[in-house]
mmCIF file of C-alpha atoms in Angstrom:
data_model
loop_
_atom_site.group_PDB
_atom_site.id
_atom_site.type_symbol
_atom_site.label_atom_id
_atom_site.label_comp_id
_atom_site.label_asym_id
_atom_site.label_seq_id
_atom_site.Cartn_x
_atom_site.Cartn_y
_atom_site.Cartn_z
ATOM 1 C CA MET A 1 -77.746 53.264 -113.762
ATOM 2 C CA GLY A 2 -78.674 54.445 -110.257
ATOM 3 C CA CYS A 3 -82.192 55.046 -109.086
ATOM 4 C CA THR A 4 -82.844 58.690 -108.079
ATOM 5 C CA PHE A 5 -85.640 57.589 -105.771
ATOM 6 C CA CYS A 6 -83.222 55.243 -103.966
ATOM 7 C CA ARG A 7 -80.778 58.000 -102.951
ATOM 8 C CA THR A 8 -80.499 58.816 -99.270
ATOM 9 C CA GLY A 9 -83.008 61.458 -98.272
ATOM 10 C CA VAL A 10 -85.079 61.420 -101.471
ATOM 11 C CA PHE A 11 -87.664 59.011 -100.052
ATOM 12 C CA ALA A 12 -87.899 61.088 -96.849
ATOM 13 C CA THR A 13 -88.312 64.311 -98.843
ATOM 14 C CA LEU A 14 -91.053 62.841 -101.006
ATOM 15 C CA SER A 15 -92.810 61.361 -97.969
ATOM 16 C CA ARG A 16 -92.846 64.768 -96.239
ATOM 17 C CA ALA A 17 -94.167 66.363 -99.435
ATOM 18 C CA ALA A 18 -96.974 63.792 -99.625
ATOM 19 C CA ALA A 19 -97.939 64.506 -96.012
ATOM 20 C CA LYS A 20 -97.942 68.269 -96.676
ATOM 21 C CA SER A 21 -100.081 67.742 -99.773
ATOM 22 C CA ALA A 22 -102.595 65.693 -97.792
ATOM 23 C CA ALA A 23 -102.714 68.374 -95.082
ATOM 24 C CA ALA A 24 -103.324 71.049 -97.733
ATOM 25 C CA ARG A 25 -106.276 69.031 -99.055
ATOM 26 C CA LEU A 26 -107.684 68.743 -95.534
ATOM 27 C CA ARG A 27 -107.313 72.534 -95.088
ATOM 28 C CA ARG A 28 -109.216 73.083 -98.360
ATOM 29 C CA ILE A 29 -112.189 71.149 -96.975
ATOM 30 C CA GLN A 30 -111.832 72.934 -93.628
ATOM 31 C CA LEU A 31 -110.786 69.916 -91.568
ATOM 32 C CA LEU A 32 -107.467 71.514 -90.555
ATOM 33 C CA ALA A 33 -106.713 75.015 -89.293
ATOM 34 C CA VAL A 34 -105.626 77.741 -91.700
ATOM 35 C CA GLU A 35 -102.982 80.309 -90.712
ATOM 36 C CA PRO A 36 -104.868 83.594 -90.059
ATOM 37 C CA THR A 37 -102.133 85.650 -91.774
ATOM 38 C CA TRP A 38 -101.868 83.379 -94.821
ATOM 39 C CA ALA A 39 -102.730 86.153 -97.301
ATOM 40 C CA GLN A 40 -99.848 88.303 -96.021
ATOM 41 C CA ARG A 41 -97.518 85.290 -96.200
ATOM 42 C CA ALA A 42 -98.627 84.482 -99.757
ATOM 43 C CA ALA A 43 -98.082 88.114 -100.798
ATOM 44 C CA ILE A 44 -94.494 87.892 -99.535
ATOM 45 C CA CYS A 45 -94.013 84.748 -101.640
ATOM 46 C CA GLU A 46 -95.393 86.451 -104.744
ATOM 47 C CA ARG A 47 -92.656 89.124 -104.487
ATOM 48 C CA CYS A 48 -89.839 86.622 -103.882
ATOM 49 C CA PRO A 49 -87.242 86.216 -106.650
ATOM 50 C CA LEU A 50 -87.372 82.413 -106.186
ATOM 51 C CA ARG A 51 -91.065 82.295 -107.113
ATOM 52 C CA VAL A 52 -91.888 80.188 -110.182
ATOM 53 C CA VAL A 53 -95.284 79.824 -111.849
ATOM 54 C CA HIS A 54 -95.796 76.344 -113.290
ATOM 55 C CA ARG A 55 -99.096 75.403 -114.926
ATOM 56 C CA GLY A 56 -100.832 78.354 -113.293
ATOM 57 C CA VAL A 57 -99.631 77.551 -109.762
ATOM 58 C CA SER A 58 -97.098 79.679 -107.884
ATOM 59 C CA TYR A 59 -94.237 77.693 -106.277
ATOM 60 C CA CYS A 60 -91.331 78.446 -103.968
ATOM 61 C CA GLY A 61 -88.703 77.677 -106.623
ATOM 62 C CA ARG A 62 -89.221 74.934 -109.190
ATOM 63 C CA PRO A 63 -91.856 72.384 -108.118
ATOM 64 C CA LEU A 64 -90.450 69.677 -105.860
ATOM 65 C CA THR A 65 -91.365 66.980 -108.366
ATOM 66 C CA GLN A 66 -89.029 68.610 -110.910
ATOM 67 C CA GLN A 67 -86.113 68.990 -108.488
ATOM 68 C CA VAL A 68 -86.131 66.789 -105.399
ATOM 69 C CA GLU A 69 -82.617 67.492 -104.160
ATOM 70 C CA ARG A 70 -82.230 71.202 -103.465
ATOM 71 C CA ASP A 71 -80.461 73.963 -101.592
ATOM 72 C CA LEU A 72 -83.294 75.885 -99.906
ATOM 73 C CA ALA A 73 -81.591 79.285 -100.170
ATOM 74 C CA ALA A 74 -80.822 78.882 -103.870
ATOM 75 C CA ASP A 75 -83.711 76.706 -105.059
ATOM 76 C CA GLY A 76 -86.584 77.348 -102.621
ATOM 77 C CA CYS A 77 -88.516 74.476 -101.092
ATOM 78 C CA GLY A 78 -90.607 73.539 -104.139
ATOM 79 C CA CYS A 79 -93.956 73.843 -102.359
ATOM 80 C CA PRO A 80 -97.015 75.581 -103.813
ATOM 81 C CA THR A 81 -96.827 79.007 -102.136
ATOM 82 C CA LYS A 82 -100.544 79.370 -101.367
ATOM 83 C CA ASP A 83 -100.786 75.961 -99.684
ATOM 84 C CA LYS A 84 -97.545 76.568 -97.781
ATOM 85 C CA ALA A 85 -98.733 79.996 -96.616
ATOM 86 C CA LYS A 86 -101.994 78.510 -95.305
ATOM 87 C CA SER A 87 -100.206 75.996 -93.067
ATOM 88 C CA PRO A 88 -99.756 77.246 -89.475
ATOM 89 C CA GLU A 89 -96.745 74.926 -89.038
ATOM 90 C CA GLU A 90 -94.801 76.146 -92.076
ATOM 91 C CA HIS A 91 -92.133 78.828 -92.299
ATOM 92 C CA CYS A 92 -90.549 80.526 -95.269
ATOM 93 C CA PRO A 93 -87.215 78.830 -95.993
ATOM 94 C CA LEU A 94 -85.515 82.214 -96.447
ATOM 95 C CA ALA A 95 -84.561 85.117 -94.209
ATOM 96 C CA MET A 96 -84.942 88.692 -95.464
ATOM 97 C CA ASN A 97 -81.367 88.591 -96.816
ATOM 98 C CA HIS A 98 -82.250 85.503 -98.930
ATOM 99 C CA ARG A 99 -80.052 83.225 -96.834
ATOM 100 C CA PRO A 100 -81.512 80.153 -95.125
ATOM 101 C CA ALA A 101 -83.866 81.086 -92.292
ATOM 102 C CA ILE A 102 -82.821 80.069 -88.795
ATOM 103 C CA LYS A 103 -85.205 78.924 -86.071
ATOM 104 C CA ILE A 104 -83.949 78.717 -82.490
ATOM 105 C CA GLY A 105 -86.584 77.754 -79.973
ATOM 106 C CA ASP A 106 -89.621 79.914 -80.690
ATOM 107 C CA ARG A 107 -87.569 82.542 -82.546
ATOM 108 C CA CYS A 108 -87.377 82.521 -86.319
ATOM 109 C CA ASN A 109 -85.878 84.990 -88.774
ATOM 110 C CA CYS A 110 -87.796 83.823 -91.842
ATOM 111 C CA LYS A 111 -89.486 86.402 -94.055
ATOM 112 C CA TRP A 112 -92.921 85.513 -92.685
ATOM 113 C CA CYS A 113 -91.968 85.777 -89.015
ATOM 114 C CA VAL A 114 -90.111 89.055 -89.538
ATOM 115 C CA ALA A 115 -93.142 90.507 -91.350
ATOM 116 C CA ALA A 116 -95.400 89.321 -88.523
ATOM 117 C CA GLY A 117 -93.087 90.900 -85.954
ATOM 118 C CA SER A 118 -92.379 87.623 -84.133
ATOM 119 C CA ALA A 119 -88.694 87.232 -85.066
ATOM 120 C CA ASN A 120 -87.371 88.967 -81.986
#
């Protein structure tokens, strides 16, 4: 029997998730910056068809811990939407047409950037 954790990329995905979780905790105690438009971003997530509520928390797709390997356009990223929306470094994984968002240089066509008017 193979170890899921041992698969290529799984360790890297879980490590990134742990770092994002730690950053979210630091934002909660005001040690890291919060995205000024986070409420607008979170509202976009709440209307997304990929949104899943698990144990009272809204996620972008099923929580990452339930599905580590994923297709972002079909499964979402698995992050808690409120924490993701508060991070200035994060972007929505989807474009307005529900295909994977594309970032080229400082241009991004994700739902959040389009709503903020910074996609073009």
